[in-house]
XYZ file of C-alpha atoms in Angstrom:
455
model
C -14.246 -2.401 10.684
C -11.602 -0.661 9.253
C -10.082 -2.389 6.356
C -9.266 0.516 4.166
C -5.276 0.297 3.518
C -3.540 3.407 0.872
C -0.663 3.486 -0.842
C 2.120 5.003 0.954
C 4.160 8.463 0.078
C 7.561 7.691 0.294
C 9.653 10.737 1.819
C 12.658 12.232 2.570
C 14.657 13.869 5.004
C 17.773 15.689 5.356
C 19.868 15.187 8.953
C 22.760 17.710 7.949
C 23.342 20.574 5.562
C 25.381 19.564 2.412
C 25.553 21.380 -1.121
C 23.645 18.687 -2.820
C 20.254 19.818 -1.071
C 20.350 22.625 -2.885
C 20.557 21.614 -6.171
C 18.198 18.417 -5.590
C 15.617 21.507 -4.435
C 16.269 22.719 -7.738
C 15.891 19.678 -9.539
C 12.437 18.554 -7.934
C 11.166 21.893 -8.831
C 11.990 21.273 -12.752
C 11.832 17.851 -12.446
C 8.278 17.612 -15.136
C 10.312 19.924 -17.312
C 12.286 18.453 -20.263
C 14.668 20.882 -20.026
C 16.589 23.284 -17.240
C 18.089 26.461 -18.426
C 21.581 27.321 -17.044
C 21.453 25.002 -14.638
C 25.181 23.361 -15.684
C 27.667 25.356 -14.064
C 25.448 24.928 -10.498
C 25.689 20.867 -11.479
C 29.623 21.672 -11.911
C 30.169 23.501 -8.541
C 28.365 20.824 -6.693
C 30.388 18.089 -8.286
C 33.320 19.673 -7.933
C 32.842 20.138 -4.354
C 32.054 16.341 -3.462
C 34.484 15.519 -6.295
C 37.864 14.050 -4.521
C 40.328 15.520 -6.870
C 43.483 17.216 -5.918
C 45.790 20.127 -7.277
C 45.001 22.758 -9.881
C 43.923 21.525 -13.464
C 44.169 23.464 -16.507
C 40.773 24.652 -18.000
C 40.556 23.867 -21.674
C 37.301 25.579 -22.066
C 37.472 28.939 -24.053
C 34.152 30.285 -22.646
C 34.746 29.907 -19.557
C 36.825 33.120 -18.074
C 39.115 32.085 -15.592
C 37.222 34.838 -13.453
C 34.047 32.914 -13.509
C 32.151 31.681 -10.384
C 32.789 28.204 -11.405
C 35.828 28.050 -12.815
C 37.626 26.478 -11.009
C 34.688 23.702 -10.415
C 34.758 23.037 -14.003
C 38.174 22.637 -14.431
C 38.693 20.081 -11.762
C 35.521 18.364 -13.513
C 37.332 18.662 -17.138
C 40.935 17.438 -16.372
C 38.714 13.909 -14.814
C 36.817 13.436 -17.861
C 33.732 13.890 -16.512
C 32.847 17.121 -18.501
C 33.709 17.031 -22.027
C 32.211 20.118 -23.415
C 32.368 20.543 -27.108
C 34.450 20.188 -30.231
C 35.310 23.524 -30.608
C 36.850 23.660 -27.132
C 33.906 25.237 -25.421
C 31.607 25.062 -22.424
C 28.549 26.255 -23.559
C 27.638 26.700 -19.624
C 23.726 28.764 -20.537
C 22.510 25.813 -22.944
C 19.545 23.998 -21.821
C 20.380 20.601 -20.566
C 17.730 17.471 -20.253
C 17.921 14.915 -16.986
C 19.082 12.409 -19.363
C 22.459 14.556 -19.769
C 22.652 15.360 -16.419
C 22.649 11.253 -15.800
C 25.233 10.958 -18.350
C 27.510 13.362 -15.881
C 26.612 12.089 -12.606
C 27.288 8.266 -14.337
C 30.194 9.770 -14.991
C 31.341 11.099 -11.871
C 30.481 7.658 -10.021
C 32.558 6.011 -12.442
C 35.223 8.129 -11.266
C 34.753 7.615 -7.603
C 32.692 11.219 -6.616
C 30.313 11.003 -3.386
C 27.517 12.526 -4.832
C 24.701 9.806 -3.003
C 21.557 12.952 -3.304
C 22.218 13.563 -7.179
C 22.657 9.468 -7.300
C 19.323 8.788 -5.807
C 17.383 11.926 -7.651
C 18.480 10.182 -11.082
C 18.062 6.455 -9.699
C 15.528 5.859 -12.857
C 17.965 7.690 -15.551
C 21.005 5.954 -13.972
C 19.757 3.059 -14.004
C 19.042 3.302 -18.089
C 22.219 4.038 -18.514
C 23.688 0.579 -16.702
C 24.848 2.153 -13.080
C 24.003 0.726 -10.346
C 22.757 3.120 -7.322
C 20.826 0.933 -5.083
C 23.404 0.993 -2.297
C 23.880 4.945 -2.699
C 19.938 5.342 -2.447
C 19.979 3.114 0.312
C 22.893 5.475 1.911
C 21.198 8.630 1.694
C 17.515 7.439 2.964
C 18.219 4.662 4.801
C 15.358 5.021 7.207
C 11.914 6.450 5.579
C 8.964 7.698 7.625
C 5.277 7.575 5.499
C 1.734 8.302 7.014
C -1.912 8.237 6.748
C -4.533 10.195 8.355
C -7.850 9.002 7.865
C -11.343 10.322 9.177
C -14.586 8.153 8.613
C -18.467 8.696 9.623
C -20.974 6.110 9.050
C -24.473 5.883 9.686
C -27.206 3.141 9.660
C -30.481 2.015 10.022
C -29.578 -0.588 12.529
C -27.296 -0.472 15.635
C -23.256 -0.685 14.001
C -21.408 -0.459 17.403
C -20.968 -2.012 20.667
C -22.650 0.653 22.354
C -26.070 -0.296 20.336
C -25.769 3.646 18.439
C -26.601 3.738 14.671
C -24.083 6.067 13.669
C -19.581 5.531 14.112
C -16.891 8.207 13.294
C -13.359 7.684 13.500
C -9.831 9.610 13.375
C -7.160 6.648 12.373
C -3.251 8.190 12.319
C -0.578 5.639 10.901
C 2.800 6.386 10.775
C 4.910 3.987 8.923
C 8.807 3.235 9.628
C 10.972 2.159 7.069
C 14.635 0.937 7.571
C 17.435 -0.217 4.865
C 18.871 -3.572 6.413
C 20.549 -4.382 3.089
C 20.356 -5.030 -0.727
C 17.862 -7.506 -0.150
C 15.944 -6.775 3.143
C 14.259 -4.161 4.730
C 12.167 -3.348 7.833
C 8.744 -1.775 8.429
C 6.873 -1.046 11.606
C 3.773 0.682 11.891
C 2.121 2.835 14.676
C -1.271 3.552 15.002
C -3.872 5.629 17.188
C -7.337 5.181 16.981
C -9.940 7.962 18.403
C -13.602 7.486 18.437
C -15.943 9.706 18.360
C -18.906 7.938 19.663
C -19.001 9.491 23.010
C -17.139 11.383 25.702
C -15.063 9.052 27.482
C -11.903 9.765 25.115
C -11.765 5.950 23.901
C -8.317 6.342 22.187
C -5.903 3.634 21.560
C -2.172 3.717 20.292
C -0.237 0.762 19.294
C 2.280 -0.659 17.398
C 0.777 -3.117 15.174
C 3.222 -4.125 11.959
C 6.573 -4.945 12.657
C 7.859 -7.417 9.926
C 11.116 -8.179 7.844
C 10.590 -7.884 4.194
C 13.378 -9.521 1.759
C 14.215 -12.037 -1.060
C 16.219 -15.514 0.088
C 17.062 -16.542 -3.751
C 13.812 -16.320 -5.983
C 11.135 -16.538 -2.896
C 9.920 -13.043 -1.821
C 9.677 -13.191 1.977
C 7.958 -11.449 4.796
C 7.681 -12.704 8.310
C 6.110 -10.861 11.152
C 3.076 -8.701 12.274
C 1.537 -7.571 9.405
C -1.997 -6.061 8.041
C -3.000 -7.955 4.803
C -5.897 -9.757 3.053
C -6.548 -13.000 1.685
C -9.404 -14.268 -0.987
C -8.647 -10.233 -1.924
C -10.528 -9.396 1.229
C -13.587 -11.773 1.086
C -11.673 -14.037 3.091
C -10.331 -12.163 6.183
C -8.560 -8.681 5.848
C -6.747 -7.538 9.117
C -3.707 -7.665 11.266
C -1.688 -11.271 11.760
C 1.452 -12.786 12.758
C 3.262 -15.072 10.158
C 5.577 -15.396 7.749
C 4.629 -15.845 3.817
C 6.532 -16.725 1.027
C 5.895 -15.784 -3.045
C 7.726 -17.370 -5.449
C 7.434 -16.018 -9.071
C 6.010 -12.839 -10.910
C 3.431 -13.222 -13.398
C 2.878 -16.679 -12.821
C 3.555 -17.205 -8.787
C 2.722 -19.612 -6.142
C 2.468 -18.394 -2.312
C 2.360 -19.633 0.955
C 1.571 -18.177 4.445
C 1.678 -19.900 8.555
C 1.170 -17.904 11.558
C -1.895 -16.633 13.684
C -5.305 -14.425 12.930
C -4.572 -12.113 15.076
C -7.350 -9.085 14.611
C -9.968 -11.656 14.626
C -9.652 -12.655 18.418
C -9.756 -8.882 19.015
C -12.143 -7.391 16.836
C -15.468 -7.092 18.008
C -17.613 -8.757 14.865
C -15.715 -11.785 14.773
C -18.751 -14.331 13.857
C -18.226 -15.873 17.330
C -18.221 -12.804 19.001
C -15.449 -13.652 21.392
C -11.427 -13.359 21.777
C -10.709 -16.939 21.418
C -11.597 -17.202 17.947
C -8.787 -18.623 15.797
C -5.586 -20.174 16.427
C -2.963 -20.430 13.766
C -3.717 -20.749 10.235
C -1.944 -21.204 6.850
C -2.949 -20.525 3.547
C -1.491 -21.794 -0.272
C -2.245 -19.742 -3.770
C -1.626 -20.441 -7.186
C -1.933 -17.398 -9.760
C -1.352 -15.010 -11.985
C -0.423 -10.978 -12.427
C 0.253 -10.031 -15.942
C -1.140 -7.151 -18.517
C -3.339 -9.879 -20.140
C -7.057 -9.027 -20.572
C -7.711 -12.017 -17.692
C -5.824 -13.589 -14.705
C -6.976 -16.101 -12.000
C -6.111 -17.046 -8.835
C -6.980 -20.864 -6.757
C -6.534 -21.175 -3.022
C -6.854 -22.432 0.069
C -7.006 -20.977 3.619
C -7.327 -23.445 7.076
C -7.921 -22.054 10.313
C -7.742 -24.292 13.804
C -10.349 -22.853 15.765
C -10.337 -22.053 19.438
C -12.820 -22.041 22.228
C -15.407 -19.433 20.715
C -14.574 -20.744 16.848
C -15.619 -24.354 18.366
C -18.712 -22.873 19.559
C -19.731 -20.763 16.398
C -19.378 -23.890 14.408
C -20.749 -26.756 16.138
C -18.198 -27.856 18.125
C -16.167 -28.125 14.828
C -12.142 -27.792 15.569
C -11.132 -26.444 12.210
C -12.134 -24.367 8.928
C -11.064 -24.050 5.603
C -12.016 -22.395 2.595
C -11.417 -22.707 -0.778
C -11.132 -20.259 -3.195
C -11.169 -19.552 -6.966
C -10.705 -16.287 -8.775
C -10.843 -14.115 -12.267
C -10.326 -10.716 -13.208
C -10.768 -9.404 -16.262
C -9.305 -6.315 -18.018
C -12.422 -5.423 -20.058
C -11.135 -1.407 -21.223
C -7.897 0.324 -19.782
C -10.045 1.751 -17.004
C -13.248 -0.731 -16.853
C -12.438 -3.804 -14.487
C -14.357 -7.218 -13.687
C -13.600 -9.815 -11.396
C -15.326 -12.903 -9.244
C -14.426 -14.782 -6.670
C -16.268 -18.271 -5.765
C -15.548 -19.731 -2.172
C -16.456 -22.592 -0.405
C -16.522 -23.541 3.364
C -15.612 -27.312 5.120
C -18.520 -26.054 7.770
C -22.822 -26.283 7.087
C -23.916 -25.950 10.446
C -23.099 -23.246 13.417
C -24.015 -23.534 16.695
C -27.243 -25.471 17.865
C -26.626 -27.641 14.781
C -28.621 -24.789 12.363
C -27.645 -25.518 9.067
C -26.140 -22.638 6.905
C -25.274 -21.889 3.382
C -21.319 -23.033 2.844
C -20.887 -21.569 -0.457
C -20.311 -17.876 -1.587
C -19.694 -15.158 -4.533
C -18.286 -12.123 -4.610
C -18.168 -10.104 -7.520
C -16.565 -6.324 -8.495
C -16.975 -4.282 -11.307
C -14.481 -1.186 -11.020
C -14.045 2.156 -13.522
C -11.288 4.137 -13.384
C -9.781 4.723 -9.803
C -8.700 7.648 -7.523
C -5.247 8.568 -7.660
C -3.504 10.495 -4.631
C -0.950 11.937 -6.427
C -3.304 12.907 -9.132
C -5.765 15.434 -8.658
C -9.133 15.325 -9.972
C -8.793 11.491 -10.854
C -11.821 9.345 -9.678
C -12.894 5.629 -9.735
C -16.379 4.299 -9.435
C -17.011 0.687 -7.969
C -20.073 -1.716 -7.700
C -19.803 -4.850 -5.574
C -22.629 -8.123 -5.026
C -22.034 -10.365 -2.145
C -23.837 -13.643 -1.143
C -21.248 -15.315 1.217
C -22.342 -18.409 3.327
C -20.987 -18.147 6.764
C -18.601 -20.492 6.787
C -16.901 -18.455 3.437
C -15.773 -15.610 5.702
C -14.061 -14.543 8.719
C -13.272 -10.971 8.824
C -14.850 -9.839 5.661
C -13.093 -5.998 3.921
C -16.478 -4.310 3.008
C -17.516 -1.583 5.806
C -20.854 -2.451 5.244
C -22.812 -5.061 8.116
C -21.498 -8.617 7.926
C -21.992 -10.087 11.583
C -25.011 -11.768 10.440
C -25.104 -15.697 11.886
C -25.922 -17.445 9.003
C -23.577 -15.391 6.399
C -24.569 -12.231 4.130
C -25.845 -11.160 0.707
C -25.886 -7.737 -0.665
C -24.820 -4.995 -2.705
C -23.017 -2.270 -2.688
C -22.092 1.254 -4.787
C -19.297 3.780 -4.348
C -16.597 6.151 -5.570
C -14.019 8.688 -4.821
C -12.231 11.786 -5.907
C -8.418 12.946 -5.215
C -9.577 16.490 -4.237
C -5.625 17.459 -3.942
C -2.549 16.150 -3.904
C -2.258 13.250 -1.254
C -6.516 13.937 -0.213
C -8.782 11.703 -1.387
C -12.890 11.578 -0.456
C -14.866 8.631 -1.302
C -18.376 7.391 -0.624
C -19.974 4.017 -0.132
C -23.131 2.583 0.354
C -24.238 -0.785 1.468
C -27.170 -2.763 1.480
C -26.785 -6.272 3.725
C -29.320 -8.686 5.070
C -28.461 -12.449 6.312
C -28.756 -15.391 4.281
C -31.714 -16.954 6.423
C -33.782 -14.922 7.686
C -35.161 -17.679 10.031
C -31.946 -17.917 11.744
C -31.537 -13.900 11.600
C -34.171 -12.533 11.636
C -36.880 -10.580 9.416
C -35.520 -7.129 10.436
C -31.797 -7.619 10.160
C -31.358 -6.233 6.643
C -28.817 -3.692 7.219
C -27.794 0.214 5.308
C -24.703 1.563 6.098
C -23.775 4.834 4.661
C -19.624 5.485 4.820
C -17.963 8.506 3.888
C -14.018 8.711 4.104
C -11.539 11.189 3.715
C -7.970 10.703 3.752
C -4.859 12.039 3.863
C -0.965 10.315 3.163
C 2.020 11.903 3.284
């Protein structure tokens, strides 16, 4: 059970030395300011330098000595019309200048043909306010990106949570995601992962590359096709690792489609079957919306064909789908509601004991931790009662792999200690849906602490 994707930190890095480091150094340093003081002539020298302008040019700037550091930078700059200076016919090099001017130069010096790709992509957002297109010069200068997560989990319980029959699980989970630039339009991302337990001494440790997918736009449809780690029925549904490709088409009112194969669910060891030939392909249709509004709603539909141990779990049964209908409301700025009804195609599992084929999920969230905010903190409360044909590889980290489905409750929150580090709690409180099918002592308390780290 792991199920607990972050946001990603893009970065940067630089392959050889250039001028233009320096002064982006400079500029992410100041970058909260509103102003930088005497930070012009520096902007000058660096633009003159990547500035492809020949022969000597007159300086028409009365304050500027022709014995200054940059004069020669600011002439070059001046005679191209990219520096104007004042109407008095000076420089005024020591004023305090705001990004928004400093746009205004480098817009400028594009216009005029400059290779200055670092300043470009620094002042994408100011740029791009002012009408000049960067995207391929952003693309230029980080064409591949490298992101990462470290994340460390310990849970305990009151029942047996692992293979191994132990009550308590711990975790170290490294990602490292790998961006690449194919174009305008497209891009690449892989991911690779190692996985260390903690549960004894036998060093169970596992590496792979598990996301490798395209990601683009063919017209208006937003496309990604590959191995990817997603959810669907926001998690209630099955959130893990598959192979497919799934198309969006719209924004605030959009329609999506996905085809391909559950992969995670013919590996993972609380599949409700229990075995590795679980699922075969699937596909899945949605209808919704994502706007500002105080409420949106989503209504879908999700079909699995079921292999050897799916047959089994379900009766012999060779397929099953779920449908799905969803609201979230925006009660406050930072107070959240949502619910989520489903409903199964399957009332009996295996022996012919019927089951519950309905379920509910529903979330009430305050707030929320930020990573790149620290001291912000979010508070969530969850209620399940999922029948278990409703399900297939449920998000929570509490105790699903009940036989007849789950209901229960659950309470958490976290706190961005610092920068990029964010702890968070969670408890759960599961039991199965029939007890007579379950058992009496099956209700189930996990306690999960996380911590985790992106970069």
């Amino acid at each position: 059970m792991e199920k607990n994707d972050l946001p990603k930190m893009s970065g940067r890095k630089e392959t050889v030395w250039s001028p233009i480091p320096v002064i982006r150094s400079y500029v992410i340093i100041m970058k909260k300011r509103t102003v930088w003081k005497s930070l012009l002539p520096a902007v000058a020298v660096i633009l003159g330098i990547a500035f492809p302008l020949n022969g000597q040019a007159a300086n028409p700037f009365a304050d500027v000595p022709a014995g200054h550091w940059a004069y020669e930078s600011i002439a070059k700059l001046a005679a191209a019309g990219v520096v104007e200076g004042y109407g008095d016919d000076t420089f005024h090099g020591n004023r305090l200048m705001t990004r928004y001017e400093m746009a205004q130069i480098v817009a400028k010096a594009l216009a005029k043909g400059a290779n200055v790709d670092r300043l470009s992509a620094e002042f994408a957002e100011e740029l791009e306010g002012l009408g000049v297109r960067v995207t391929s010069l952003e693309k230029k200068a980080d064409n591949v990106q490298v992101t990462g997560e470290v994340y460390y989990y310990y849970a305990s319980s009151n029942h047996a949570i692992t293979e191994s029959g132990k009550k308590y699980e711990n975790e170290l989970r490294t990602r490292l995601y790998v961006t690449g630039t194919v174009n305008d339009n497209w891009k690449y991302v892989g991911r690779l992962e190692n996985r260390q337990h903690f549960n004894d001494n036998v060093g169970n440790e596992k590496t792979e590359f598990n996301v490798a997918k395209l990601e683009g736009r063919l017209g208006g449809l937003k496309v990604t096709a590959g191995a990817d780690d997603d959810e669907f029925g926001e998690g209630c549904i099955y959130d893990g690792e598959h192979d497919a490709v799934k198309v969006t088409y719209g924004d605030k009112v959009y329609v999506s489609g996905a085809y391909g194969k559950l992969t995670e669910i013919n590996e993972d060891s609380y599949a409700p079957a229990e075995g590795e030939k679980f699922a075969k392909r699937f596909w899945n249709a949605e209808v919704g919306t994502k706007t500002d509004g105080f409420v949106n709603g989503k209504f879908g539909y999700l079909n699995t064909k079921l292999d050897t141990d799916g047959k089994t779990g379900y009766n012999g049964k060779d397929d099953l789908g779920i449908w799905y209908a969803g609201l979230g409301f925006n009660l406050t700025d930072d107070l959240g509601l949502s619910a989520l009804y489903l409903k199964g195609s399957r009332d009996k599992i295996a022996g012919g004991q019927q089951i519950d084929d309905d379920g509910l999920a529903l979330t009430l969230s305050y707030k929320g931790a930020e990573e790149a905010k620290p001291g912000s903190w979010g508070l969530t409360a969850n209620y399940y009662r999922q029948g278990k044909s409703t399900y297939l590889l449920h998000t929570i980290d509490g105790y699903t792999d009940f036989k007849s489905g789950f209901k229960g409750w659950s309470v958490g929150g976290e706190l961005t200690v610092a920068k990029n580090m964010v702890v968070g709690i969670n408890y759960y409180d599961t039991r199965p849906m029939k007890t007579e099918i379950d058992g009496k002592d099956s209700k189930t308390r996990v306690l999960w602490s996380d911590f985790t780290i992106t970069f």
